[in-house]
Structure formats: C-alpha cells, structure tokens
Amino acid sequence: MLKRELEEHRARYVSEHNRYKMIHWQRFNYKILDNVMYSTRTGKRSGGGKSFSDAIIMADSETSKKRKRGAYHNHVCAWTISIRAFNQNIVTLYGKRPDNFCECLQKIREHLSGDNVVVYFHNLPYDWVFFELFLFEKFGTPDKQLNIRSHYPLFVTFENGLQLRDSLILAQRSLEKWAADLEVEHQKSVGKWDYDKIRHQKGNDFTPDELEYIEHDTLAGVECIQKTLDALGKKIYTAPYTSTGIVREEVRKKGKQNNARALFERIAPTYEQYKKLEQLFHGGFTHGNRHLIEELIEGLVQCYDFSSSYPYVMLSMRYPMEKFHSFDDCRLEDILKSKDHAFMFKLILIKPHLKNDFVPMPVLQFSKCKTINALQDNGRILKADYVELYTNEIDAKLIRDMYDWDSEMCVEVETAYKDYLPRWFTDYIFELFRLKCELKGGDPVLYALAKARLNSMYGLTCQHSIKETIEENYITGEFKPDDTKNEKEEYQKYLDNKNNILPYFWGCWVTSYAMSNLFELGKCIKEDGKISHWIYSDTDSIYSDAWDIEKVGAYNERAKQKLRDNNYGPVVINGREFWLGVAEHKEKEDDYTQFVVNGAKRYCGRCLDDGKIHITVAGVPKKGAAVLGDNIKKFKKGFIFPGSVTGKKEHKYFYVDKIYKDRHGNLTGHSIDLSPCNYKLDKVKIEDPDWFQEFTSEELYMQVYDEGRI
C-alpha cells in the first residue's frame, strides 16, 4: 500500500474510532496513537535520515504559589498535552503532578513511531524550569540543548527522541493573539483561571471554566501550528525554529540559484573587520525631546510612520558590494564627498557639542562611544570633552550636521564600492511586500505569514556571525557562555559554511539608512525658532503637533523616486497604490488630542478616534492605561503603575538540589516566582558629571594618544 493510501486509511480509522475529548491522562487509550504516521528527513544536512512523528503536540503547565505574599518556591498544579494528527484533534490529556506529566510523555513516546517526537511549549523557558528535574529523572539529562540566551532554551532533545521546542519565538506573539490572527477553531479562554488561587496537586477539583482554560491553551496551540505549517508547506521535521527561519531556507534556495555564495566569498569581511562592524551596528532611533519631557501638549498631535522602513531601504539604497580595503586616514569631509563608496572608520572628536540647544534629537549614542566627561540626554550625548566611535558615512553625516567640535580624526578608514543589493534578493523582498498588500483583509494565516516573512528579511542580514554558546549547569541552574571557544576559529567556520550568503555589513547599513530617513522626515516639522515641535521618535515613526504637509508630500515623492531609480514601483490593488518607504498617517487612529512624553519608550496620548488614553511604556502592558483613571496629567515622574493592575510580573528563579515534597504533598523541583511588579516613571536625566574637567583640545588629544587609545 502506498504511503498516501495508508495515511488515508489510518485517518479514516482514527476518525471512526476516536472522538476528540479532554480526558485525564490515566484514562486515555494510547493505542490510538499507533496509527499516527511518521516522515523521514532526507539529505545530508543535520538530522538527515532521521524520522519524525507527524503528530502535532503542544504542552503547557499552570503553577501555584505556596503562599500569597512574598517570593517563594512555586509548584505545578495543572498541565495539559494536546495531540493533533490527520488534520483533526485527537485528544487533550491533563493532570496535576509534574511526575505524571513525564509518565504521560513516556506513554505518548511509546505509541508514536519515528526516531523523534516534537513537543511544543508556547514559552518553553518558563515550563522548562518547573519540569526540568522531573524530566531528568525520567529521561536522563538532555542529549542536546540550544539556549539563545540565559534561561531561554530554543529546544531540548533527549536520548529517546523527545524534543521540546518553543513556539513563542516562531509565532512572535502571545498565544491569544496568534490564535486570533490565524482564526483557529479554539481560542484562548482568557479570564477563566484565577492565578491568585492557592492550588495543590492532590484531588481533581477543577471547575468547568478551569478545565476549559487549560484545555484551550494547548488545543489552540496545535491548531495554530498546523495552520502555520500548512501555509508554509512544511512538516514537523522541516518546521523552522524561529520566525526568521521561515525565510532563511527560501533565501538560501534563491541564493543558490543565483550564485550568491560566490559573491559572499569575495566580499565577506575579515574577522578583524567583523569585530569593528559589531561596534558600528546600531538599532532604531528612539528618543523623546528633552525640552518637552512631562509637558502636556494639547491640540492635534499626529504620528507619521514609514511603510516597511527596513525593506524599503534594502530596495532603494546602495550597499558595500566589495570587500572593504584600507584607505588613507583622512578628514571627515573627504569621506562625505564620496557618492559611490561606503566607509567604515573610527571617528575621534575633540570637544563635540550640539550646534545649538534647539536640536531635539541628539544622534550620538553614549553606549556606542568611548567618552570623557560626556553630558547625556537619556543615553544621547549633548556634549563631551572627547568621543570616539566606529561609524560609517551615513551616520557620520548626521553627526556632522548636528554637532560642532574643536578637532577631529578619522582613523582605521576602510572603503568599499557601493551598489544596489543583488536583484534576486531585492525582487524577493518586493514580492513579499506585494503578497502582504494583496493578502491584507483576506486569508488571515497567509497574511500573518506574509507579514512575518517580510519583516524577517532584514534580520537575515544582521545575524551575528559568531554565535555565542550558552550552556546550562544542570546542578546550579546557571547559564553561562562557553568561553572555551576560539572566536577566530568560530568566524572561520562561519566563512566556510556554504549556507551563508548575506554579509553582515548589509544589515549595518540598513539601520543607518533607516535612521537617516527618520531625520529627513523630521525636517518636515515646522519650526518657530524657540523650540522644536519634534516631540518623539520611535525607529520608524515621529510624533509632532506641527507637520508641514507639503514637505511630507515632497519627502514621499523623493522616496518613490529612489525606488523608481532601482526599477521598483508601487503595488496596485483595486486602483490603489501601495508604496514601500513612504511616510503615512492614519486619520483619527494616529491623531491625539493630548500627548505627554516621559522618555524613550515612555509616552501616552488621548486618541482622537476613541477618546481614550493609550500608553507605551516599556515593560508595562497597554492595559496599564486604566491606572491613570482617564487623567493624562498623572503621567509624570513618580507615577506608579501597580503590577497588581497592569499584570507586569517580576521573575525570581529558585533552584533546588533535588525534587522534594512539601507539607501539602506537592512535588516540587526548580521554580519561578512571578510576583506583581510595580513600575515607577522616572524623569529623564540630563547629567553634567561632577568630575567634569576642562582641557584644551591639544592637551586632551595628547593625553588620549599617549594612553594608546588611538
């Protein structure tokens, strides 16, 4: 019998002999899982020849505090495992004790064929801590574990083929939002579980609402995974681990067809160049106007943001297209005169300072610079005795336009010819933008994936070439980098890996171009000579109460022309044009009648559309706006967003030597205590160091030079 015929036969059998239900793990007939098929990975890559069960499995746990107040060891009080196969939900198994969870996994493993069985957790780093000692006791220590940072395993594999994976990093959104975006049958049952209730592992006293809550946590998960895999044309064994992985394979395929590896081998930076590029690289520009901090702005404040800012600059701008080579040390103006070459270099400035106090958005980032006596504005430099940083010609132009200084030096200068990115690469980016536009308002799964794929393209260009290996100490619970690796050897492995086809410096130039565009858009704000009306910036958006609409229109026309120069135009749908890179404003939705900025990632406004206050505060959920009680004037230094209302939690890790049983009979291993955490608004600090010393430019220059810093 052919595999397809066998699969259809088994699917019918399962459908006829099994009706989906939620059932206690001890009462389920696991033999039905014997019918689930498996697929074999082919090829020479890692895992080639291994088989994977076709079952889609999601697991989850709920935990309880041992006492209501104070941080303390917590324990698992409920868990579920949902299994889906043959396009149908098979079962959701549930229990209370973590050792029973491992027994249940063992039974599932015994009845599912294939070398490997994948079990997803939507936030594996949390559940891993609670189940870790119990899994070790049942299956031994992991055969393989990949941690992307401390306390964040991406996957964990055991010798028996069980592999635990994190689905959160793939979905890049909460389970609630993922299920809603993909419109799966079962949605997360929000509000049906009381997290403050003290629960124990004995008995089976779940209410109907509680059972529904824990059931839907994993049932929605398996349905989301299936929809995602189907839309991608993937099986479990070819499923990407992360959202970036969704496009990585497609880009590699297209790159192979277009001889991209040959270009990479010609232009990839050396190890020494790569280490400089790491220092040159920066993220998006986020900042609040220091002159307007805590000032209540009443009137119409509007937000303009770019349409697909990073994809736009990847299509419209030119990038280093040869290996960087040494260039004689020169003056900054010589570098900025060049139109056809990229430059990376160390810029040294003696006594830099803003040209005037009117400048609202200082571009020099303190964390990226070596400085002496720097006066900061929320992480940005207003003035200093001395600054040095690695930079490129794009960022250097912004620095030159914004600051004056006594003297400068450009050293370690290297240059490369600039041209548009390879056509096969930019065509693919444009195709993803077209798909996103066409699918908006249509199939929710395909639209969500198209959006994720477009947004992931930039990430492919700026992934670190030397991967840090984070290892977990299974005794102490500590996560530490493996410092035994030789960085140069690791970088050589990266260069030798034929799958690598996108040089790191392309990503560095992407963020520089995007930041430059942000400052160009900032020039479209009217000035009154007293104070800038540029209120706030956030990577690809600007808030202001004084937009010059004609200038915004002119900016957009220039943006469109840059695309046309590289033979790209709009996506046209039903007569409407959709352009990459233009500054857009959604009426009412992006309009505010009141607005207050407290600092970077700390602002709030009353939206014209619904009349309600909306907040953006890093680490505070949006629902925290309710704490203001519809009074925007409360949004100022010293205001506290209570964790009991906002839901903001503080993590405290507890590691134990071995599993123990508490006085209530709860089996407990390692644990995390999630306690409500208050967030206090602090005013942005503009600090003038009390150890500030005056030097002449020559004295300072010679002191730094003699210390070997140049």
XYZ file of C-alpha atoms in Angstrom:
710
model
C 0.000 0.000 0.000
C 1.358 3.437 -0.925
C 2.091 5.862 1.929
C -0.688 8.213 0.828
C -3.211 5.375 0.739
C -2.032 4.116 4.120
C -2.311 7.612 5.567
C -5.881 7.973 4.252
C -6.777 4.556 5.643
C -5.393 5.366 9.079
C -7.016 8.803 9.088
C -10.398 7.185 8.472
C -9.763 4.645 11.205
C -8.840 7.332 13.743
C -11.854 9.412 12.757
C -14.197 6.433 13.150
C -12.714 5.047 16.362
C -11.765 8.193 18.229
C -13.827 11.226 19.117
C -11.860 14.191 20.394
C -12.164 14.785 24.111
C -10.329 16.232 27.061
C -9.536 13.361 29.401
C -7.432 12.600 32.453
C -4.111 11.175 31.304
C -4.659 7.817 33.046
C -7.987 7.140 31.302
C -6.896 7.583 27.693
C -6.385 4.644 25.312
C -2.928 5.459 23.962
C -3.159 2.697 21.346
C -4.973 5.080 19.011
C -1.622 6.866 18.607
C -0.163 3.747 16.981
C -1.903 4.887 13.792
C -0.038 8.202 13.510
C 2.391 8.232 10.581
C 5.975 9.479 10.528
C 8.126 11.239 7.935
C 11.831 10.862 7.260
C 14.188 13.754 6.736
C 16.324 13.249 3.670
C 19.564 14.860 2.593
C 22.995 15.272 4.121
C 22.198 18.130 6.476
C 21.975 17.712 10.231
C 19.348 15.115 11.085
C 19.298 13.605 7.615
C 17.900 10.071 7.647
C 16.079 10.598 10.952
C 12.329 10.109 11.124
C 9.832 12.352 12.925
C 6.342 11.579 14.129
C 3.709 13.529 12.181
C 1.806 14.243 15.402
C 1.485 17.903 16.324
C 1.805 18.182 20.108
C 1.571 21.161 22.438
C 2.105 21.039 26.206
C 1.558 23.627 28.902
C 1.527 23.955 32.672
C -0.094 26.132 35.304
C 1.618 26.846 38.584
C 0.553 27.918 42.049
C 2.164 29.949 44.784
C 2.797 28.247 48.114
C 1.807 31.441 49.894
C 0.097 34.628 48.815
C 2.724 37.180 49.831
C 6.436 37.238 49.181
C 8.515 35.307 46.675
C 8.643 31.574 47.292
C 9.080 28.255 45.512
C 6.020 27.536 43.372
C 4.812 24.199 42.061
C 2.983 22.789 39.043
C -0.717 22.430 39.795
C -2.080 21.576 36.342
C -0.791 20.531 32.933
C -2.202 19.623 29.545
C -0.930 17.939 26.392
C -2.940 18.293 23.173
C -2.281 15.981 20.229
C -3.364 16.573 16.638
C -2.872 14.342 13.583
C -4.571 13.688 10.239
C -5.943 17.261 10.316
C -8.009 16.509 13.394
C -7.665 16.992 17.116
C -7.067 13.620 18.773
C -7.074 14.360 22.491
C -6.159 16.778 25.256
C -4.668 14.975 28.249
C -4.487 16.625 31.625
C -3.144 16.039 35.098
C -1.728 17.819 38.122
C 1.617 16.354 39.153
C 4.817 17.021 37.173
C 5.998 13.414 37.567
C 2.718 12.303 35.953
C 3.420 14.710 33.103
C 6.638 12.829 32.382
C 4.854 9.468 32.638
C 2.296 10.727 30.151
C 5.055 11.846 27.757
C 6.612 8.380 28.097
C 3.343 6.712 27.107
C 2.918 9.037 24.146
C 6.503 8.340 23.065
C 5.979 4.564 23.257
C 2.981 4.716 20.912
C 4.244 7.225 18.355
C 6.542 5.842 15.681
C 9.588 7.703 14.395
C 13.031 8.455 15.778
C 11.859 11.820 17.111
C 8.700 13.215 18.679
C 8.387 17.009 18.892
C 6.511 18.649 21.771
C 5.910 22.401 21.609
C 5.542 24.777 24.543
C 4.368 28.334 23.974
C 7.074 29.834 26.203
C 9.310 26.831 26.791
C 11.733 28.799 29.048
C 9.037 29.039 31.730
C 7.768 25.453 31.686
C 11.296 24.053 31.332
C 12.297 25.312 34.776
C 9.378 23.587 36.508
C 9.629 20.257 34.643
C 13.421 20.071 34.355
C 14.267 17.829 37.341
C 11.304 15.547 36.647
C 12.319 15.141 33.002
C 15.887 14.367 34.067
C 14.633 11.729 36.491
C 12.538 10.087 33.770
C 14.649 10.513 30.628
C 18.140 11.474 31.801
C 19.915 14.742 31.059
C 19.418 16.225 27.586
C 21.235 14.825 24.600
C 21.255 18.326 23.100
C 20.097 21.760 24.238
C 20.322 25.075 22.388
C 19.987 28.199 24.515
C 19.708 31.509 22.697
C 20.317 33.429 25.914
C 20.288 32.863 29.654
C 17.183 30.976 30.781
C 15.941 30.681 27.182
C 16.238 27.228 25.595
C 15.089 27.178 21.986
C 14.894 23.396 22.024
C 15.868 20.481 24.272
C 16.340 16.926 22.941
C 16.529 13.713 24.991
C 18.169 10.435 24.074
C 14.784 8.761 23.500
C 13.991 11.229 20.699
C 11.694 13.548 22.622
C 12.362 17.107 21.532
C 10.868 20.076 23.370
C 10.554 23.234 21.257
C 9.499 26.812 21.876
C 6.639 28.020 19.649
C 6.613 31.585 21.016
C 9.785 32.548 19.155
C 8.279 31.115 15.970
C 4.942 32.923 16.354
C 6.474 36.159 17.715
C 3.233 36.875 19.584
C 1.190 35.647 22.513
C -0.919 32.531 22.133
C -4.040 34.661 22.470
C -3.000 36.888 19.561
C -1.652 34.001 17.488
C -4.954 32.115 17.746
C -6.940 35.273 16.980
C -4.745 36.220 13.992
C -4.990 32.745 12.470
C -8.705 32.413 13.351
C -8.331 28.843 14.616
C -11.342 26.944 15.928
C -10.378 27.086 19.598
C -9.378 30.437 21.070
C -7.583 31.044 24.360
C -10.122 31.199 27.208
C -8.988 34.462 28.738
C -10.131 35.204 32.282
C -11.224 31.697 33.278
C -8.271 30.939 35.539
C -7.622 32.666 38.861
C -3.856 32.977 39.209
C -4.066 34.103 42.841
C -5.865 30.957 43.981
C -3.759 28.564 46.074
C -3.862 25.112 44.445
C -2.412 21.716 45.312
C -1.635 18.571 43.352
C -3.975 16.274 45.260
C -7.518 15.584 44.079
C -9.270 16.528 40.843
C -11.202 19.630 41.746
C -11.070 21.680 38.534
C -14.161 23.729 37.715
C -15.592 23.590 34.162
C -14.121 27.044 33.454
C -10.707 25.965 34.692
C -10.781 22.834 32.561
C -11.721 24.875 29.512
C -8.901 27.324 30.223
C -6.132 24.735 30.422
C -7.600 22.768 27.508
C -7.670 25.726 25.118
C -4.112 26.735 25.983
C -2.759 23.691 24.170
C -5.639 22.958 21.794
C -5.384 26.425 20.250
C -1.638 25.844 20.067
C -1.750 22.674 17.957
C -4.281 24.281 15.627
C -2.030 27.331 15.201
C 0.984 25.142 14.469
C -0.903 23.109 11.853
C -2.185 26.241 10.097
C 1.315 27.693 10.092
C 2.929 24.515 8.750
C 0.255 24.065 6.070
C 0.665 27.630 4.856
C 4.437 27.154 4.678
C 4.180 23.726 3.065
C 6.180 22.229 5.925
C 6.118 19.118 8.066
C 7.242 18.915 11.680
C 10.726 17.818 10.657
C 11.191 20.789 8.305
C 9.460 23.373 10.521
C 11.632 26.435 11.231
C 12.543 27.081 14.847
C 12.126 30.861 14.620
C 10.257 33.454 12.572
C 13.487 34.341 10.759
C 13.850 30.673 9.880
C 10.680 30.934 7.790
C 12.506 32.919 5.105
C 16.046 31.684 5.687
C 15.556 28.499 3.668
C 13.778 30.329 0.843
C 16.566 32.900 0.619
C 19.221 30.193 0.586
C 17.433 28.402 -2.248
C 17.166 31.539 -4.335
C 20.748 32.446 -3.475
C 21.981 29.072 -4.675
C 20.153 29.550 -7.970
C 21.836 32.937 -8.421
C 25.408 32.071 -7.399
C 25.145 34.195 -4.256
C 27.817 32.182 -2.490
C 30.475 33.353 -4.950
C 29.682 36.999 -4.183
C 29.731 36.320 -0.445
C 33.160 34.692 -0.652
C 34.514 37.746 -2.486
C 33.150 40.429 -0.162
C 32.685 38.888 3.304
C 34.537 40.885 5.989
C 37.606 39.535 7.713
C 37.418 38.670 11.409
C 39.025 41.992 12.338
C 36.558 43.888 10.136
C 33.633 41.973 11.592
C 34.581 42.951 15.147
C 34.588 46.630 14.083
C 31.237 46.207 12.346
C 29.747 44.834 15.559
C 30.634 48.124 17.217
C 29.371 50.125 14.247
C 25.968 48.409 14.184
C 23.070 50.089 15.982
C 19.329 49.604 16.243
C 16.496 52.018 15.590
C 16.485 55.580 16.927
C 14.141 56.036 19.900
C 14.100 59.301 21.840
C 11.943 61.985 23.410
C 12.502 65.730 23.031
C 14.241 66.724 26.273
C 12.613 70.188 26.162
C 9.128 68.666 26.192
C 9.549 65.967 28.825
C 6.415 65.819 31.011
C 4.898 68.799 29.214
C 1.225 68.228 28.439
C 0.730 69.033 24.767
C -2.868 69.829 23.953
C -4.041 70.182 20.392
C -3.597 67.874 17.450
C -0.511 65.665 17.742
C -0.089 63.403 14.722
C 2.089 60.383 14.094
C 3.657 59.666 10.718
C 5.381 56.349 10.233
C 7.151 54.668 7.360
C 5.644 51.841 5.391
C 8.081 48.921 5.778
C 11.063 51.102 6.608
C 13.783 48.433 6.521
C 12.550 46.595 3.385
C 12.344 49.986 1.664
C 15.979 50.912 2.215
C 17.020 47.414 1.151
C 15.396 48.088 -2.235
C 16.194 51.758 -2.705
C 19.696 52.335 -1.320
C 23.186 51.191 -2.236
C 25.410 48.964 -0.096
C 29.031 47.794 0.123
C 29.469 45.350 -2.752
C 33.148 44.512 -2.459
C 35.478 43.576 0.384
C 36.433 46.580 2.479
C 40.037 47.640 1.922
C 42.294 50.145 3.657
C 42.084 53.806 2.769
C 44.467 56.559 3.883
C 43.342 58.259 7.079
C 41.550 61.411 6.012
C 39.204 64.175 7.100
C 35.515 63.586 7.522
C 34.611 65.929 4.679
C 36.649 63.794 2.266
C 34.594 60.746 3.243
C 31.284 62.572 2.968
C 32.091 63.883 -0.514
C 32.168 60.367 -1.937
C 28.896 59.221 -3.523
C 29.920 55.799 -4.768
C 31.789 54.338 -1.815
C 30.913 53.064 1.640
C 33.279 53.805 4.518
C 33.749 52.318 7.943
C 36.166 54.030 10.295
C 36.861 55.231 13.803
C 35.744 58.817 14.256
C 37.504 60.794 17.002
C 36.038 64.125 18.097
C 37.568 66.638 20.490
C 35.008 68.676 22.443
C 31.926 67.824 20.367
C 28.730 69.665 21.276
C 25.341 70.235 19.729
C 25.311 73.152 17.315
C 22.546 74.723 19.364
C 20.195 73.826 22.170
C 17.340 73.777 19.671
C 18.385 70.309 18.400
C 15.722 67.926 19.807
C 17.153 64.528 18.896
C 20.905 64.093 19.591
C 22.216 61.280 17.427
C 25.420 60.297 19.278
C 24.654 57.198 21.323
C 26.570 57.123 24.607
C 26.676 53.298 24.797
C 28.381 53.133 21.391
C 31.099 55.646 22.228
C 34.229 55.887 24.299
C 33.941 59.237 26.017
C 35.449 61.611 28.520
C 33.144 63.911 30.501
C 30.014 63.374 28.437
C 26.809 65.270 29.192
C 23.939 62.901 28.410
C 20.313 63.248 27.492
C 18.691 59.870 28.155
C 21.584 57.939 26.595
C 22.361 60.521 23.887
C 25.345 62.864 24.047
C 24.820 66.629 24.203
C 28.486 67.487 24.625
C 31.724 65.876 25.752
C 35.424 66.523 26.103
C 36.227 63.524 23.926
C 34.310 60.982 21.833
C 35.414 58.078 19.694
C 33.241 55.541 17.903
C 33.196 53.235 14.907
C 30.805 54.585 12.303
C 30.036 54.787 8.584
C 29.472 57.563 6.079
C 25.690 57.660 6.648
C 25.729 58.070 10.427
C 28.750 60.374 10.194
C 26.770 62.795 8.027
C 24.083 63.027 10.714
C 26.772 63.659 13.338
C 28.386 66.361 11.186
C 25.040 68.085 10.584
C 24.153 68.092 14.284
C 27.413 68.757 16.161
C 30.344 71.135 16.130
C 33.771 70.231 17.589
C 37.250 71.623 18.050
C 39.067 68.947 16.071
C 38.553 65.530 14.553
C 40.379 62.473 13.281
C 39.202 59.653 11.026
C 41.430 56.621 11.567
C 41.343 52.926 10.599
C 39.496 54.044 7.470
C 38.317 51.311 5.106
C 36.211 51.643 1.999
C 34.209 49.581 -0.488
C 32.342 50.287 -3.711
C 28.573 50.729 -3.281
C 25.802 49.370 -5.475
C 22.261 48.068 -5.164
C 21.762 44.739 -3.419
C 21.585 41.705 -5.755
C 18.456 41.720 -7.891
C 17.342 38.221 -6.906
C 17.357 39.346 -3.270
C 15.516 42.646 -3.722
C 12.983 41.046 -6.086
C 12.141 38.537 -3.376
C 11.697 41.313 -0.795
C 9.390 43.185 -3.171
C 7.417 40.003 -3.820
C 6.870 39.564 -0.075
C 5.659 43.175 0.145
C 3.282 42.559 -2.748
C 1.919 39.419 -1.047
C 1.421 41.293 2.209
C -0.568 44.014 0.420
C -2.684 41.544 -1.555
C -3.487 39.362 1.445
C -4.441 42.153 3.846
C -8.063 41.643 4.772
C -8.049 38.187 3.187
C -6.810 34.812 4.439
C -5.585 35.571 7.994
C -2.986 32.788 8.024
C -1.386 33.725 4.726
C -1.429 37.423 5.623
C 0.198 36.811 9.008
C 2.907 34.718 7.369
C 3.489 37.209 4.554
C 3.913 39.986 7.113
C 6.284 37.862 9.225
C 8.349 36.888 6.188
C 8.724 40.488 5.029
C 9.707 41.668 8.497
C 12.256 38.847 8.832
C 14.249 39.735 5.727
C 16.252 42.427 7.481
C 17.044 40.020 10.316
C 18.814 37.694 7.878
C 21.361 40.394 7.087
C 22.390 41.258 10.634
C 22.659 37.935 12.446
C 25.855 37.617 14.415
C 28.470 35.644 12.535
C 29.967 34.308 15.765
C 27.224 32.588 17.710
C 27.541 32.712 21.467
C 27.046 29.295 23.040
C 25.118 29.485 26.302
C 25.381 26.372 28.451
C 23.166 25.428 31.372
C 24.649 23.960 34.530
C 22.069 21.286 35.414
C 23.135 21.310 39.070
C 23.134 25.041 39.854
C 20.716 26.207 37.149
C 23.223 28.829 35.988
C 23.506 29.771 32.317
C 26.992 30.796 31.239
C 28.662 31.469 27.887
C 31.110 28.836 26.726
C 34.367 30.792 26.965
C 36.493 27.938 25.658
C 35.730 28.766 22.031
C 38.291 30.475 19.855
C 36.478 33.395 18.212
C 38.698 33.458 15.150
C 38.164 29.758 14.570
C 34.407 30.169 15.000
C 34.383 33.009 12.500
C 36.318 30.913 10.018
C 33.678 28.199 10.382
C 31.077 30.839 9.553
C 33.000 31.858 6.427
C 33.409 28.224 5.353
C 29.717 27.369 5.817
C 28.306 27.314 2.294
C 24.829 28.205 3.583
C 25.992 31.719 4.485
C 25.409 34.119 1.604
C 24.492 37.516 3.159
C 27.372 39.616 4.541
C 26.855 41.164 7.974
C 27.645 44.710 6.870
C 24.484 44.898 4.737
C 22.429 44.828 7.948
C 24.628 47.537 9.476
C 23.937 49.862 6.547
C 20.187 49.083 6.625
C 19.734 50.555 10.108
C 21.921 53.536 9.227
C 19.870 54.342 6.128
C 16.622 53.924 8.080
C 17.818 56.308 10.793
C 18.895 58.821 8.152
C 15.401 58.679 6.638
C 13.878 59.284 10.060
C 15.872 62.502 10.378
C 14.902 63.531 6.855
C 11.256 63.134 7.827
C 11.989 65.188 10.941
C 12.833 68.128 8.646
C 9.160 68.155 7.629
C 8.205 69.608 11.014
C 7.593 73.367 11.182
C 9.941 75.431 13.322
C 9.106 78.553 15.306
C 12.673 79.373 16.367
C 12.021 78.830 20.052
C 11.522 75.111 20.495
C 11.355 72.137 18.193
C 7.948 70.550 17.660
C 9.599 67.185 17.043
C 8.083 65.557 20.121
C 9.055 61.882 19.917
C 10.810 59.341 17.676
C 10.471 55.559 17.656
C 12.569 53.814 14.960
C 10.215 54.391 12.023
C 7.732 56.925 13.380
C 7.639 60.563 14.506
C 5.094 62.418 16.649
C 4.611 66.158 16.173
C 1.983 68.873 16.525
C 3.380 70.983 13.662
C 3.681 68.949 10.478
C 4.352 70.699 7.184
C 2.157 68.547 4.946
C 3.694 69.893 1.752
C 7.158 68.881 2.935
C 5.883 65.414 3.894
C 4.453 65.066 0.398
C 7.758 66.145 -1.120
C 9.611 63.642 1.069
C 7.307 60.866 -0.137
C 7.876 61.795 -3.759
C 11.641 61.578 -3.212
C 11.178 58.185 -1.563
C 9.168 56.941 -4.532
C 11.774 58.236 -6.966
C 14.518 56.311 -5.163
C 12.508 53.136 -5.732
C 11.943 54.016 -9.390
C 15.691 54.568 -9.772
C 16.107 50.876 -8.991
C 13.133 49.937 -11.226
C 10.600 49.340 -8.460
C 7.209 50.942 -8.234
C 4.033 50.573 -6.213
C 1.862 47.537 -5.647
C -1.515 48.402 -7.194
C -4.647 46.758 -5.797
C -8.098 47.832 -6.988
C -6.636 51.052 -8.290
C -4.934 51.947 -5.001
C -1.154 52.320 -4.856
C 0.895 50.854 -2.000
C 4.457 52.145 -1.765
C 7.352 50.987 0.346
C 9.058 53.656 2.416
C 6.506 56.464 2.300
C 5.502 58.322 5.473
C 1.888 57.511 6.232
C -0.667 58.873 8.648
C -3.888 57.090 9.564
C -6.553 59.670 10.251
C -8.004 59.540 13.758
C -6.028 56.395 14.655
C -2.747 58.335 14.573
C -4.234 61.577 15.915
C -4.047 62.598 19.568
C -5.759 65.488 21.351
C -3.407 65.252 24.340
C 0.136 63.906 24.444
C 2.866 63.502 27.075
C 6.415 62.155 26.736
C 8.386 60.955 29.748
C 11.348 59.477 27.845
C 12.310 56.735 25.410
C 9.553 54.114 25.234
C 7.554 56.149 27.767
C 4.744 58.199 26.304
C 0.974 58.388 26.277
C -1.763 60.167 24.379
C -5.512 60.542 24.157
C -6.535 59.080 20.813
C -8.919 61.170 18.735
C -10.642 58.075 17.400
C -11.895 56.624 20.691
C -11.211 59.427 23.174
C -9.247 57.048 25.397
C -5.743 57.306 26.832
C -3.233 54.880 25.308
C 0.225 54.272 26.755
C 3.531 52.952 25.527
C 5.783 52.181 28.476
C 8.489 49.544 28.100
C 7.623 46.634 30.366
C 4.084 47.809 31.169
C 1.144 46.167 29.353
C -1.112 48.503 27.369
C -3.965 47.886 29.795
C -1.940 49.832 32.349
C -3.503 52.972 30.860
C -6.530 52.285 33.057
C -4.437 53.151 36.136
C -4.352 56.778 35.004
C -8.100 56.970 35.550
C -8.622 58.974 32.338
C -6.357 61.721 33.724
C -3.350 62.151 31.447
C -1.793 64.691 33.841
C -0.884 61.816 36.158
C 1.633 60.560 33.585
C 4.706 62.145 35.149
C 7.753 61.448 37.291
C 6.941 59.360 40.334
C 3.721 57.860 38.998
C 3.488 54.160 39.801
C 1.847 51.565 37.568
C 0.951 48.815 40.081
C 1.715 45.285 38.891
C -1.486 44.057 40.533
C -3.432 46.034 37.907
C -1.142 46.051 34.866
C -0.167 42.380 35.110
C 3.557 43.224 34.971
C 5.471 40.399 36.660
C 8.896 40.080 38.212
C 10.751 36.780 37.683
C 12.643 35.170 40.565
C 14.315 31.807 39.929
C 14.642 29.124 42.607
C 16.888 26.107 42.041
C 16.973 23.092 44.359
C 19.301 20.105 44.641
C 16.557 17.530 44.214
C 12.814 17.054 43.955
C 11.052 17.398 47.287
C 7.531 17.114 48.687
C 6.093 19.994 50.706
C 3.720 19.677 53.682
C 0.716 19.664 51.345
C 2.125 16.750 49.347
C 3.094 18.874 46.319
C 6.082 17.536 44.380
C 8.359 20.469 43.616
C 11.587 20.957 41.702
C 13.079 24.159 40.344
C 10.614 27.009 40.116
C 9.977 30.597 39.130
C 8.050 33.041 41.230
C 6.044 35.556 39.225
C 5.106 38.381 41.542
C 3.299 41.590 40.625
C 5.905 44.212 39.900
C 5.299 47.935 40.109
C 6.743 50.282 37.508
C 7.697 53.799 38.551
C 8.039 56.560 35.998
C 11.326 58.377 36.434
C 12.145 61.639 34.752
C 14.770 61.606 32.016
C 18.137 62.555 33.448
C 20.354 65.163 31.840
C 23.542 64.852 33.834
C 26.611 67.033 33.883
C 29.315 64.917 35.600
C 30.569 66.455 38.831
C 34.072 65.330 37.900
C 33.970 67.445 34.723
C 37.423 68.836 33.928
C 38.442 71.414 31.401
C 41.155 70.589 28.901
C 42.407 72.395 25.831
C 41.893 70.364 22.678
C 45.623 69.806 22.275
C 46.139 68.677 25.874
C 43.237 66.247 25.711
C 44.301 64.877 22.347
C 47.856 64.171 23.502
C 46.698 62.570 26.755
C 44.427 60.138 24.920
C 47.023 59.453 22.251
C 49.717 58.666 24.818
C 47.420 56.234 26.600
C 47.277 54.172 23.431
C 43.588 54.689 22.751
C 44.226 55.748 19.164
